[in-house]
Amino acid sequence: MGKTIAQKIIEEHLLSGEMVKGSEIGLRIDQTLTQDATGTMAYIEFEAMGVPRVKTEKSVAYIDHNTLQSGFMNADDHRYIQSVAAKHGIFYSRPGNGICHQLHYERFGIPGKTLIGSDSHTPTGGGLGMLAIGAGGMDVAVAMGGGAYYIPMPGMIRVNLTGQLQGGASAKDVILEVLRQLTVKGGVGYIVEYAGEGVKTLTVPERCTITNMGAELGATTSIFPSDEITKAFFKAQDREGDWKELSSDADATYDKEISVDLSALKPLAACPHSPDNVKPVAELGDIKVDQVCIGSCTNSSLTDMLKVAAMLKGKTIDDSVSLSISPGSRQVFSMLSECGALTDLIDAGARVLECACGPCIGMGFSPNSAGVSLRTFNRNFLGRSGTKDGQVYLVSPETAAASALTGYITAGEGADISVYDVPEKFRINDSGFIAPLDEEAAKTAEVLKGPNIKPFPETRPLGDTLEAELILKTGDNITTDHIMPAGSKILPYRSNIPHLTQYCFEVVDPEFPARAQAAGSGIIVGGQNYGQGSSREHAALVPLALGIRAVIAKSFARIHAANLVNAGIVPLIFENEADYDKLNQGDKLTLSNVHEGLKAGRLILKVNGDAEIPLTMELADRQKEILLAGGLLDYTASK
Ligand code: MIC
Ligand code: SF4
């Protein structure tokens, strides 16, 4: 039987399990990446495993999230990551070098290889034809140590692309259209593979915009074929030797198929506060814009920036708009400068920020009260911008630039980037990467830990009876930004779990931490797609530190469910969704015969000593053992 691209890569990397949808498979991982906001924890966990040198082909530690350094914390963390990377065989990407996903596909990604990264937008690499998957920090640590990465074997969705983008429609509009069709939970349990005639009309950076934001579908990853267009990109990056052709078999089968006619696509916007709340820009009416932010791992390629510069060239942004531009990498930045586009951006009134995540993760540029912010980013969750009532719309660079000029949300028009004379070969300057020490020097190298780095929260093996209070009941689509917010105030403490506890669920219920602490042992109840969004394992480790022992939901997002298990928190699913209505905050909950129930995959929940609610779990045997041991670290130590 014919295979899809993803199935071919999985088959080549399969260490355990069978390629049957939903059953657990273990994959050999060729490359890993971390960023600084999840990296400190991942390296603390890696150190705890006692492996002297990474066993992957390439591992890279990027610094791109916490670049503000308004205190010793971030700088200490960066020092720690630099020193731990040097010692253990990991490349280090300095702050200012660029955003991890942009840099990784420019300089390291390889078609047909596997990559896991402690960041949910790792699937960006799928634009090159890599199997690139977002994971929790602990899973990345295990992969660096040579261990397998486990996922449920995904099903396959085919997105059939026809035609060619016209006018102001952009790659961003392609993924917004896919989100409109599939929603933020439509990709859960699937790999999204792009196919059809339209594929060859899209450049690698455009493909990477699409695979990047595939994370918002909840998909395991997204992937494009590796073809002549990919080859040209590798040539321009002076990496032709890394290129390899990859395509699906003509008789490959898919579980679902959707189509997007590129020729018919019009500029779209994801309206507040969800990436799947997608509407045509032309139908939004007159919406005054306060702020426009261009950049992030979704839209910060050279072409994206050139389009914006070409549209702003010789003009001035509207008086009411504040415009930020963050180029994705030093390569993009220096090429913008070389061709004069940077001058056009500056002259038009843009505030040019460094090559980093910046406003995307709330590191500055929070909008004014109830302000309308147009962003070329991938997430517009409530409060993520740093302003709780900020109204964030996600749009293409073309629409962002057009709106910066008019001061109203305005559909982008085709931008003519031929006004700039850009060389075919990219500027290559890898001085922002620091290679690791050789094995001899590494032996005596010191790892530098600052006082902000606090130990891992206390874990305990899973007992046979679990008595706990229902501390919080949430609705559907709770994101990890709800559970563990980011932003400039909180991000510097990503290696300090005790400090983070006070912010847990801050945007949902500020009393949550105090209630959880007072109860000592707690359970959270959620709706559909609990834990969607970022890969931050802090959304599991911080509740763990607050005594949360289980989460019961209608369904879970993949990475978060894995992070809960790794932290030793039991993810349970309502057998009958209607039982969700029977539970209330403050209920006294009891799970007995937990060990037996875990084996059987079914537990009975007693509510206030009385009503009984059946619960199930979607866990592999390995995950059940991890839970019994008290989490992945204890499980690994016991092996
Ligand atoms: C995000 O976009 O939410 C982040 C910040 O990049 C996260 C990782 C983190 O929380 O550190 C992600 O996407 O995984
Ligand atoms: Fe950084 Fe934003 Fe991309 Fe996350 S989504 S990696 S915060 S640019």
Tab-separated table of N, CA and C in Angstrom, residues 58 60 62 91-94 97 102-108 237-239 242 329-331 334 426-435:
chain	number	residue	atom	x	y	z
A	58	LYS	N	22.121	16.389	15.777
A	58	LYS	CA	22.308	17.821	16.039
A	58	LYS	C	21.305	18.293	17.074
A	60	VAL	N	20.295	21.895	19.250
A	60	VAL	CA	20.563	23.330	19.293
A	60	VAL	C	19.757	23.974	20.411
A	62	TYR	N	18.426	27.494	21.569
A	62	TYR	CA	18.208	28.869	21.087
A	62	TYR	C	17.819	29.786	22.241
A	91	PHE	N	24.759	22.851	20.217
A	91	PHE	CA	25.037	24.175	19.651
A	91	PHE	C	24.209	25.226	20.387
A	92	TYR	N	24.781	26.405	20.549
A	92	TYR	CA	24.109	27.486	21.286
A	92	TYR	C	23.867	28.644	20.332
A	93	SER	N	22.646	29.119	20.283
A	93	SER	CA	22.319	30.270	19.438
A	93	SER	C	22.112	31.483	20.339
A	94	ARG	N	22.975	32.479	20.184
A	94	ARG	CA	22.993	33.621	21.101
A	94	ARG	C	21.723	34.460	20.993
A	97	ASN	N	20.269	36.373	17.733
A	97	ASN	CA	20.562	35.644	16.501
A	97	ASN	C	19.288	35.356	15.721
A	102	GLN	N	12.699	29.903	12.792
A	102	GLN	CA	13.211	30.530	11.570
A	102	GLN	C	14.666	30.101	11.351
A	103	LEU	N	15.466	30.204	12.417
A	103	LEU	CA	16.888	29.839	12.309
A	103	LEU	C	17.060	28.366	11.992
A	104	HIS	N	16.225	27.539	12.610
A	104	HIS	CA	16.433	26.102	12.433
A	104	HIS	C	16.175	25.680	10.992
A	105	TYR	N	15.123	26.250	10.377
A	105	TYR	CA	14.916	25.820	8.988
A	105	TYR	C	15.941	26.461	8.052
A	106	GLU	N	16.416	27.645	8.405
A	106	GLU	CA	17.463	28.257	7.567
A	106	GLU	C	18.756	27.437	7.596
A	107	ARG	N	19.215	27.069	8.793
A	107	ARG	CA	20.586	26.578	8.928
A	107	ARG	C	20.737	25.092	9.257
A	108	PHE	N	19.710	24.443	9.840
A	108	PHE	CA	19.931	23.063	10.310
A	108	PHE	C	18.940	22.009	9.822
A	237	GLN	N	20.877	28.651	0.664
A	237	GLN	CA	21.446	28.628	2.018
A	237	GLN	C	22.833	27.979	2.020
A	238	ASP	N	23.344	27.665	0.857
A	238	ASP	CA	24.644	27.012	0.735
A	238	ASP	C	24.647	25.649	1.437
A	239	ARG	N	23.520	24.945	1.343
A	239	ARG	CA	23.419	23.644	2.017
A	239	ARG	C	22.845	22.604	1.057
A	242	ASP	N	22.466	18.926	1.892
A	242	ASP	CA	21.478	18.451	2.872
A	242	ASP	C	20.128	18.124	2.230
A	329	SER	N	15.510	36.529	11.787
A	329	SER	CA	16.878	36.070	12.025
A	329	SER	C	17.851	37.164	11.613
A	330	ARG	N	19.089	36.979	12.033
A	330	ARG	CA	20.142	37.921	11.667
A	330	ARG	C	20.339	37.936	10.145
A	331	GLN	N	20.139	36.769	9.528
A	331	GLN	CA	20.263	36.700	8.063
A	331	GLN	C	19.214	37.603	7.404
A	334	SER	N	20.120	41.353	8.188
A	334	SER	CA	21.249	41.927	7.453
A	334	SER	C	20.912	42.067	5.966
A	426	PHE	N	21.508	33.554	-0.091
A	426	PHE	CA	21.346	34.258	1.183
A	426	PHE	C	22.713	34.625	1.755
A	427	ARG	N	22.737	35.648	2.583
A	427	ARG	CA	23.971	35.992	3.306
A	427	ARG	C	24.190	34.958	4.402
A	428	ILE	N	25.302	34.301	4.375
A	428	ILE	CA	25.558	33.279	5.403
A	428	ILE	C	26.568	33.837	6.400
A	429	ASN	N	26.149	33.911	7.646
A	429	ASN	CA	27.057	34.323	8.707
A	429	ASN	C	26.618	33.591	9.970
A	430	ASP	N	27.307	32.504	10.286
A	430	ASP	CA	26.880	31.665	11.404
A	430	ASP	C	27.553	32.051	12.722
A	431	SER	N	28.024	33.290	12.809
A	431	SER	CA	28.742	33.672	14.028
A	431	SER	C	27.809	33.785	15.244
A	432	GLY	N	26.502	33.783	15.008
A	432	GLY	CA	25.566	33.812	16.144
A	432	GLY	C	25.407	32.452	16.805
A	433	PHE	N	26.009	31.427	16.186
A	433	PHE	CA	25.973	30.085	16.790
A	433	PHE	C	27.324	29.776	17.426
A	434	ILE	N	27.292	29.202	18.604
A	434	ILE	CA	28.543	28.804	19.253
A	434	ILE	C	28.570	27.274	19.333
A	435	ALA	N	29.602	26.687	18.741
A	435	ALA	CA	29.696	25.222	18.720
A	435	ALA	C	30.045	24.710	20.119
